[in-house]
Coordinates of C-alpha atoms in Angstrom, one line a residue:
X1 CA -64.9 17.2 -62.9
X2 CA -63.6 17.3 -66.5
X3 CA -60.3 15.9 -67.8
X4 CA -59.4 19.0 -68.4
X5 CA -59.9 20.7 -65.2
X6 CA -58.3 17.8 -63.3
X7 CA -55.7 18.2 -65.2
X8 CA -55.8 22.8 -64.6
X9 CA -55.6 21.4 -61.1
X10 CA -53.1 19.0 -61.5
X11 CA -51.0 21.8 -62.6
X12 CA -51.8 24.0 -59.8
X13 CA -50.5 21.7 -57.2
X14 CA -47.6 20.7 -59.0
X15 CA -46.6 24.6 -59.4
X16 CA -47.0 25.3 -55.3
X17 CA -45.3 22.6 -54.9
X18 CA -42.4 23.4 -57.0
X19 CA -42.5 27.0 -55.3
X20 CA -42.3 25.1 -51.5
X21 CA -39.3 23.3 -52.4
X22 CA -38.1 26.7 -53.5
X23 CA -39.0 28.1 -50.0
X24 CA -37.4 25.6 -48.7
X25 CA -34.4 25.9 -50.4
X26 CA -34.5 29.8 -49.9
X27 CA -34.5 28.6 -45.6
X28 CA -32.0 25.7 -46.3
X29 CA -29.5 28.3 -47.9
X30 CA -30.1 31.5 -45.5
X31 CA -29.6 29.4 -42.2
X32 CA -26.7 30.1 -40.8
X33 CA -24.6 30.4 -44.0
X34 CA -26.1 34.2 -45.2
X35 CA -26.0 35.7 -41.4
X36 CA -23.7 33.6 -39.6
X37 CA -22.2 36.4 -37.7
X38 CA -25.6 37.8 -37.1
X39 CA -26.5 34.9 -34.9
X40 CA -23.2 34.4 -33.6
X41 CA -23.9 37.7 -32.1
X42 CA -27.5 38.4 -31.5
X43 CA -27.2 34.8 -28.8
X44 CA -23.9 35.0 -28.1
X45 CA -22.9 31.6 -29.5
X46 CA -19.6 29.6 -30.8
X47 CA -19.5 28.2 -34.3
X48 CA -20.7 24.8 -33.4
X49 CA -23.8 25.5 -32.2
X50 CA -24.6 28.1 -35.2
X51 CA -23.3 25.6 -38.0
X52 CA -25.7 23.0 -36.0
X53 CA -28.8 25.1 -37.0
X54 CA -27.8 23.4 -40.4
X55 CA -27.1 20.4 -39.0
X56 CA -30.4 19.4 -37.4
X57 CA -32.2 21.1 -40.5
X58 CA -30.6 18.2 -42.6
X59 CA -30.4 15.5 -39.9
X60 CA -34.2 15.8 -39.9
X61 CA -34.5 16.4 -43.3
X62 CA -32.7 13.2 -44.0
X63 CA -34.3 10.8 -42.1
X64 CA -38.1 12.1 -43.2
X65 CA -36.6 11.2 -46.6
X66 CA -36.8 7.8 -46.2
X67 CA -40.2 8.1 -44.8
X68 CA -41.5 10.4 -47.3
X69 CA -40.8 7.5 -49.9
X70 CA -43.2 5.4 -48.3
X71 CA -45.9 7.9 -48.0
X72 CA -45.9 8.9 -51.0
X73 CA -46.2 5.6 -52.3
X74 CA -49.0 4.5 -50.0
X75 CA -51.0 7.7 -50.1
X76 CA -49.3 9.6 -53.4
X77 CA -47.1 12.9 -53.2
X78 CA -50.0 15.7 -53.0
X79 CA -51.5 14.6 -49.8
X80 CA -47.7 14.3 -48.4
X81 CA -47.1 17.9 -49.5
X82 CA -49.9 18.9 -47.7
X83 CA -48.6 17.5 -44.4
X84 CA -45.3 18.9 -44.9
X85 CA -46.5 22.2 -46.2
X86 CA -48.0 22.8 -42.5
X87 CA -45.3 22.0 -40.7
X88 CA -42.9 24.1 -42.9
X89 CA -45.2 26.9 -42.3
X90 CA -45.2 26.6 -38.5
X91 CA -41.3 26.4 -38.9
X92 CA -41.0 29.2 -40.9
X93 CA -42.6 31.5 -38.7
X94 CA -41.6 30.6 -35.2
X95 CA -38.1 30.5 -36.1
X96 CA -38.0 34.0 -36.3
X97 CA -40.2 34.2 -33.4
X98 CA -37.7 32.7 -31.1
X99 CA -35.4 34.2 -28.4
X100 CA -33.1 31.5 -27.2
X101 CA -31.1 28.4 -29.6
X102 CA -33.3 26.0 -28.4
X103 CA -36.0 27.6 -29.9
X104 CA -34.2 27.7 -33.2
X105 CA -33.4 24.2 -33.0
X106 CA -36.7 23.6 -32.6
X107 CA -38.5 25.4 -35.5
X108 CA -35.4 24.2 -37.8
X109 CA -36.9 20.6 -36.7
X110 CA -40.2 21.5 -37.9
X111 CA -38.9 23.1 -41.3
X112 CA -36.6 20.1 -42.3
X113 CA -39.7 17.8 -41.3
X114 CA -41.7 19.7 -43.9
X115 CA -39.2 20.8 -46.4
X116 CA -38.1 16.7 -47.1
X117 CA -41.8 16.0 -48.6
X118 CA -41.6 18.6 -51.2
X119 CA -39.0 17.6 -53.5
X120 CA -39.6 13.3 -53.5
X121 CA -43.6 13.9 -53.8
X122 CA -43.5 16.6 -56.6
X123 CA -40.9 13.8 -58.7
X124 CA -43.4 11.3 -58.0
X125 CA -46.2 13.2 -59.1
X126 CA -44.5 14.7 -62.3
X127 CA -42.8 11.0 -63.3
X128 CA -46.6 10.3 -63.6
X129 CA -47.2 12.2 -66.8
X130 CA -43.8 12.6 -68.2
X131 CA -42.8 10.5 -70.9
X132 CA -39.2 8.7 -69.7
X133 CA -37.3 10.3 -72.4
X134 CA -38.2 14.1 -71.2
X135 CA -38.4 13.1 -67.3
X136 CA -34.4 14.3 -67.1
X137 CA -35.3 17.9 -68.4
X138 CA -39.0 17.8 -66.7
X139 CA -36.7 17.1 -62.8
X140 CA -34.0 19.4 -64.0
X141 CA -36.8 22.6 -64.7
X142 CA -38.0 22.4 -60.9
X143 CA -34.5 21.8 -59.9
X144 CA -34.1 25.3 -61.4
X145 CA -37.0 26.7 -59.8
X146 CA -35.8 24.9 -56.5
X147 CA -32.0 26.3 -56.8
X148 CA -33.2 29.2 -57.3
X149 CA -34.1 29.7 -53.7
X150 CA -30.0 29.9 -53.1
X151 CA -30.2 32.8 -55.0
X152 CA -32.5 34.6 -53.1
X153 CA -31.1 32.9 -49.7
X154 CA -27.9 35.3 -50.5
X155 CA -27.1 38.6 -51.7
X156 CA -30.9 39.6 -51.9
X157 CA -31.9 38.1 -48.7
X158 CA -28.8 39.9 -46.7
X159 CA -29.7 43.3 -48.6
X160 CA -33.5 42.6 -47.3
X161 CA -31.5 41.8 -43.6
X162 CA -29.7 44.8 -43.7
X163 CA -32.8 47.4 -44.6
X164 CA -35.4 45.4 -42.4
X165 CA -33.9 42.4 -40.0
X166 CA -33.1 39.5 -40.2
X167 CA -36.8 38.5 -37.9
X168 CA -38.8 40.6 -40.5
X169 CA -37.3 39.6 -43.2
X170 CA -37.8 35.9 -42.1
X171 CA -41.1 36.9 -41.0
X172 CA -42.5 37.8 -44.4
X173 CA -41.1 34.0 -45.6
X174 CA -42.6 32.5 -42.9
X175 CA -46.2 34.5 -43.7
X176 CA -46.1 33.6 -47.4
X177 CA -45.7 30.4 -47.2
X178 CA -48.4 29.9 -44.5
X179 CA -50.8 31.8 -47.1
X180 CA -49.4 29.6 -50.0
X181 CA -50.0 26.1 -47.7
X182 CA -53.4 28.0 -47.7
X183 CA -54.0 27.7 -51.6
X184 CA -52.7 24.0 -51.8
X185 CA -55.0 23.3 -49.1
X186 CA -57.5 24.5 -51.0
X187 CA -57.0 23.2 -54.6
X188 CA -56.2 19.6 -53.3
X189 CA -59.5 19.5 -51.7
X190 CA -61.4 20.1 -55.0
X191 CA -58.6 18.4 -57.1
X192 CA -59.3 15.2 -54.6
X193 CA -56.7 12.9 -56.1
X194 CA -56.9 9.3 -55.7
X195 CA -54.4 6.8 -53.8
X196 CA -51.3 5.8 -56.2
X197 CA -51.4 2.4 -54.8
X198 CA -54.2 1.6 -52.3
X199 CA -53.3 -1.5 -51.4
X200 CA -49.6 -0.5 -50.7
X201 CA -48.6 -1.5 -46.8
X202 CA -45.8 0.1 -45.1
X203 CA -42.5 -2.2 -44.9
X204 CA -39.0 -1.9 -44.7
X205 CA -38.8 -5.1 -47.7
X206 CA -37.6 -1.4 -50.6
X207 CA -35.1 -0.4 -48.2
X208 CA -33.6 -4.4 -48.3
X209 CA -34.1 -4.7 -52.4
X210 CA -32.3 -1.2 -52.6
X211 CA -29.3 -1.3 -50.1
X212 CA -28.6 -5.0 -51.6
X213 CA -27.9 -3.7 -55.0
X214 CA -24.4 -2.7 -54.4
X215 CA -24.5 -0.5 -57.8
X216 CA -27.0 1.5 -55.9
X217 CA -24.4 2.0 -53.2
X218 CA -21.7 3.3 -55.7
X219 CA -24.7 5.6 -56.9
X220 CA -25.5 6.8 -53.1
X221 CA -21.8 7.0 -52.0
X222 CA -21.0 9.3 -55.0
X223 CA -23.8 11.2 -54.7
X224 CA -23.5 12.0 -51.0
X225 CA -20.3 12.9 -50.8
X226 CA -20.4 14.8 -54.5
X227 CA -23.7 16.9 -52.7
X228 CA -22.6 17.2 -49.4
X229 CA -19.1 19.3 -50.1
X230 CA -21.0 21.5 -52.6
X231 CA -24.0 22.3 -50.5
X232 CA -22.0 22.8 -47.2
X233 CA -19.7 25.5 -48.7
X234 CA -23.3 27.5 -49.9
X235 CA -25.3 26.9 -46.9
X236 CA -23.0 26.4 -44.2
X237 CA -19.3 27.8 -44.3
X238 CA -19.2 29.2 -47.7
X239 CA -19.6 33.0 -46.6
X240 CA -17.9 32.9 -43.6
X241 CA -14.6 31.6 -45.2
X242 CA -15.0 34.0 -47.5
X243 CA -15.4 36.9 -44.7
X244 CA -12.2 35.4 -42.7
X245 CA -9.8 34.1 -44.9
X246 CA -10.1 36.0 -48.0
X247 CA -10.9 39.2 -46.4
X248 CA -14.2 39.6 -48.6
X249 CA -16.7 41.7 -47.2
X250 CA -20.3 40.1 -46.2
X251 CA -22.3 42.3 -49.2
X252 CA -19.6 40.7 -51.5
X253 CA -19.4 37.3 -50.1
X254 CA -22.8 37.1 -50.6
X255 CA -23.0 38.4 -54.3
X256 CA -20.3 35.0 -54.4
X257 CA -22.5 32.6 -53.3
X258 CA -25.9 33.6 -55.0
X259 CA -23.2 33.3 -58.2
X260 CA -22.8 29.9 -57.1
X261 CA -26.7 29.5 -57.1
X262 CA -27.0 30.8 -60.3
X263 CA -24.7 28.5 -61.6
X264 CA -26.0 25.0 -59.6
X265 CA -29.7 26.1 -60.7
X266 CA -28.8 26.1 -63.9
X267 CA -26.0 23.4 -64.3
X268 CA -28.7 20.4 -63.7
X269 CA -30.8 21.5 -66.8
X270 CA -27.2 21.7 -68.9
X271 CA -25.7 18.1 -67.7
X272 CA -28.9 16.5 -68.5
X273 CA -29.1 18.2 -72.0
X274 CA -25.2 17.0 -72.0
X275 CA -26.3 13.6 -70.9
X276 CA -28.9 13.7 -73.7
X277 CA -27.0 14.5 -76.5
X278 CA -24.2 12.1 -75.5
X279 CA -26.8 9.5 -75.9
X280 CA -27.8 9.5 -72.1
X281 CA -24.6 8.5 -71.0
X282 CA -24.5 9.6 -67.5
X283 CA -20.9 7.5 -66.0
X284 CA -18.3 10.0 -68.2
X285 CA -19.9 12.9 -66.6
X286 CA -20.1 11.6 -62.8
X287 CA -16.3 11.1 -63.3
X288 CA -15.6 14.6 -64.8
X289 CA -17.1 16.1 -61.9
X290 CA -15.5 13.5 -59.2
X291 CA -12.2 14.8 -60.8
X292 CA -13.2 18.4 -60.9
X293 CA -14.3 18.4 -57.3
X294 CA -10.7 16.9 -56.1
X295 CA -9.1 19.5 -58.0
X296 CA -11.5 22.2 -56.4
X297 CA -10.8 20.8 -52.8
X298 CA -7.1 20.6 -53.2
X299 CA -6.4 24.0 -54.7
X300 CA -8.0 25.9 -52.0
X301 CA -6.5 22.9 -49.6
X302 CA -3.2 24.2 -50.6
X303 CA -4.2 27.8 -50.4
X304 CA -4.8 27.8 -47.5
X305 CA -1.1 25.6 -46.3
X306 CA 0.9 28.5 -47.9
X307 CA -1.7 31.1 -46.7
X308 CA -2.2 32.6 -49.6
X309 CA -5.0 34.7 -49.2
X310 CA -6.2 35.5 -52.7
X311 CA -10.2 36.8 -54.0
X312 CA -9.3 33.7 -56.8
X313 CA -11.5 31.1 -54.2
X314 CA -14.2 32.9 -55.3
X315 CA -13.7 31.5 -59.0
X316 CA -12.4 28.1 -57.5
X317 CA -16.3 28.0 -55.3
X318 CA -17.9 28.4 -58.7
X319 CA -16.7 24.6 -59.6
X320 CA -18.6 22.6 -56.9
X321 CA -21.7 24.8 -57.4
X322 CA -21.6 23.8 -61.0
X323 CA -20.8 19.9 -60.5
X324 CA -22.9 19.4 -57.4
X325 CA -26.1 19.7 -59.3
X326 CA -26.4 16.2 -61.3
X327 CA -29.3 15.0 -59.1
X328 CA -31.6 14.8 -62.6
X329 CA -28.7 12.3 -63.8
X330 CA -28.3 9.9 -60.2
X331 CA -32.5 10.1 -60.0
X332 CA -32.6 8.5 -63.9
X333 CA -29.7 6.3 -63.0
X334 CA -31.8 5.1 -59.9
X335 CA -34.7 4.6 -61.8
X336 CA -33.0 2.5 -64.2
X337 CA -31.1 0.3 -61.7
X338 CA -34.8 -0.3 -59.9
X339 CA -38.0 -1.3 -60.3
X340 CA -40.8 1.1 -60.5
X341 CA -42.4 0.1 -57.5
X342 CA -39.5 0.7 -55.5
X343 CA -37.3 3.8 -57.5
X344 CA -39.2 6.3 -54.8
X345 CA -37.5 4.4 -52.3
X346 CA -34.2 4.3 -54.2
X347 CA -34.9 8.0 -54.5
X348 CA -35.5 9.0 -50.9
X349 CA -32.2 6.9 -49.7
X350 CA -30.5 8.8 -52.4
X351 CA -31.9 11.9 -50.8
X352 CA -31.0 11.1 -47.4
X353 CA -27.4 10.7 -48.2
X354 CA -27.5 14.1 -49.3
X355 CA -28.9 16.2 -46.2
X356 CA -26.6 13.3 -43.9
X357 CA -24.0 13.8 -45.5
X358 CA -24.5 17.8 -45.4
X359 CA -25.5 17.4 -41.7
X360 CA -22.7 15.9 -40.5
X361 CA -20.1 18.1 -42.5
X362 CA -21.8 20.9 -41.0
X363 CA -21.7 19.6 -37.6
X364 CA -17.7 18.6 -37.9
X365 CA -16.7 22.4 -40.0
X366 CA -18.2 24.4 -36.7
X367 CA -16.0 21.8 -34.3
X368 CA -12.7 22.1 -36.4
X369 CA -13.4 25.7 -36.9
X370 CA -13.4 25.8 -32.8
X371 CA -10.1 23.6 -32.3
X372 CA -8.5 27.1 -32.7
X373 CA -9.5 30.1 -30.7
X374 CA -11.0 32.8 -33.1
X375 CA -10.2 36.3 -33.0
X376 CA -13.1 38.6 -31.7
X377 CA -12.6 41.5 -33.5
X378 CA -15.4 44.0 -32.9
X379 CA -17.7 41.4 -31.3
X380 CA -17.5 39.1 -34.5
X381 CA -15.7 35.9 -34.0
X382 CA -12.9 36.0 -37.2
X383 CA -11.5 32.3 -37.5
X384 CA -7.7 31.5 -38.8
X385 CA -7.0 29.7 -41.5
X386 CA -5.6 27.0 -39.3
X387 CA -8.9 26.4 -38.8
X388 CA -10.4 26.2 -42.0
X389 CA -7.4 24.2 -43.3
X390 CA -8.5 21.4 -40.7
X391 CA -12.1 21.8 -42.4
X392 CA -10.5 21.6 -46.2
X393 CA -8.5 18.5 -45.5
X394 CA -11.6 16.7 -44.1
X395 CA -13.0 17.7 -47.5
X396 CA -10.0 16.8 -49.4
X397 CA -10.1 12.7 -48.0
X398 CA -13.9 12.8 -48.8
X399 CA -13.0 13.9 -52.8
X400 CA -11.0 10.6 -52.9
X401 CA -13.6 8.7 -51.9
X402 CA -16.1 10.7 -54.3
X403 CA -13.4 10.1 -56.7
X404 CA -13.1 6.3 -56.0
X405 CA -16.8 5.3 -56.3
X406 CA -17.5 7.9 -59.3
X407 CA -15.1 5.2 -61.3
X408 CA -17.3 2.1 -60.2
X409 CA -20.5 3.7 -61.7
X410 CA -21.3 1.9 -65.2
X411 CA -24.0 3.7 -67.8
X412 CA -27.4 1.6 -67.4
X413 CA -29.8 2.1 -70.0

């Protein structure tokens, strides 16, 4: 095989790749945020166990994370996409497939197992072959493609619900990306790429050199908690709030938070030109958001005290969508503070403070939201804005915090 056509190849895989974690995100996004109330009624469950169907999505897709950065440094991040891209596909189409919640549980397993090799192996892969001082804009370009899927995870995706089902719709995901694992499949047994580091063992001795460098844990805590309030409010809670409190209708509520994807898919490709032309300072901007996300919090926090139930949260939701995409910025920050042989590992701890920290939000909104007894109004379960005010204030102490360790991040170049 020619240069050339390994490097046709190359390009192939890279491109599915960049489409799963787009898949992924479309699955990440839709589940339960865009038909909460659907599941809520089609099994007859309480708001815990439908915000859970997040939950163990990111629990699992957390802890493969740190996994993920040792596979892909023992056996390199195309062979690791190809394990995850069949059990994404398996995921994808039982989960539609199922009758009881246990069954959803389940298949959500299988998709976060698969979903958390995509992102970490396609960086690795593309960090190869891009020069250091275009790696910001080369991770922010698939971060669009990837963001994208939140797009298509609202307004579209309930439009598609509302014409065909929410099973067929998720059906024809699930088929596609069976028929794209397929094609990778496929390519990466012609492409047959060599190991990135043959000799590489498995051992926990990244994890120790990481988690001692307390500037990566200012990096992390920010992060996490920065990630974890946007991404819960457009996966999780973000429509249903919307529904309940602001008396927006589901069509609309979902226009709202495919705005927000919009906006998050393409704020990482503008704060890494930003960091760029501001001589790749990275620290100023992590504190703008930290500020701008306690600012976010509190105004709808004291919205919701004087119950003032105004359409204007829509505006206020389209400030964390913008400031909770600076992953390009913490993954060039975490390759600076750490050796090369371990930044994959910095990477996928990064990574798992994300889908954690999402996680557990997740888990705790659907029990706050249940500390008051809804109102079932037509067989849809309509929360108060007690409720959600216990769920904003949660929010509001983790802003401080986000706020606190923003300030302890230096610029490392």
């Amino acid at each position: 095989m020619t240069l050339h056509q390994k490097h046709h190849y190359r390009f192939i895989l890279i491109f599915i790749a960049t489409i799963f974690y787009f898949l992924a995100n479309v699955q990440r996004t839709a589940i339960p945020g865009a038909i909460f109330d659907i599941l809520q009624s089609d099994f007859s469950a309480c708001a815990s166990k439908i915000t859970l169907l997040g939950a163990i999505f990111c629990y699992i897709y957390a802890i493969t994370q740190l996994f993920v950065g040792l596979m892909v440094d023992k056996i390199g991040g195309f062979r690791v996409i190809a394990i995850g891209s069949i059990m994404f596909a398996i995921g994808s189409i039982v989960f539609p497939h199922s009758s009881t919640v246990m069954g959803l549980y389940l298949s959500r397993a299988f998709m976060g197992f698969g979903a958390a090799t995509f992102y970490l192996s396609v960086i690795r892969e593309v960090k190869k072959y891009a020069k250091d001082r275009n790696f910001s804009l080369a991770v922010s370009y698939i971060l669009f493609i990837g963001y994208s899927g939140g797009i298509i995870a609202n307004a579209p995706f309930v439009m598609c619900v509302n014409e065909i089902g929410w099973r067929n719709s998720l059906y024809l995901l699930g088929f596609l990306t069976l028929l794209l694992a397929i094609i990778y499949l496929i390519v990466l047994y012609i492409f047959k790429p060599v190991h990135i580091e043959s000799d590489t063992h498995l051992s926990f001795a990244p994890f120790r050199e990481v988690l001692s460098n307390k500037k990566n844990i200012n990096v992390f805590l920010f992060g996490s908690i920065n990630y974890g309030l946007y991404y819960v409010l457009q996966t999780v809670i973000g429509k249903k709030f919307l529904e309940d409190f602001c008396n927006i209708s589901g069509n609309k509520a979902a226009i709202i938070l495919s705005l927000m994807a919009v906006i998050s898919a393409f704020a990482g490709t503008i704060t890494a030109i930003i960091s760029k032309c501001i001589h790749n300072r990275r620290s100023v901007i992590f504190k703008t958001f930290a500020v701008l996300s306690f600012m976010s919090v509190l105004s709808i926090t004291l919205l919701l005290i004087f119950d003032i139930q105004t359409k204007f949260i829509a505006l206020i939701f389209c400030i964390p969508s913008f400031i909770g995409s600076i992953s390009p910025l913490l993954i060039t920050t975490l390759h600076l503070l750490n050796r090369y042989e371990v930044s994959a590992t910095a990477v996928s701890i990064q990574n798992f403070g994300f889908f954690m920290m999402v996680g557990i939000l997740g888990m705790l909104s659907g029990m706050l939201m249940n500390v008051f007894q809804p109102e079932n109004i037509k067989g849809v379960l309509v929360y108060s804005n007690k409720s959600y005010l216990l769920v904003f204030l949660l929010f509001l102490i983790l802003s401080l915090f986000e706020l606190f360790y923003a300030f302890k991040i230096k610029d490392y170049n």
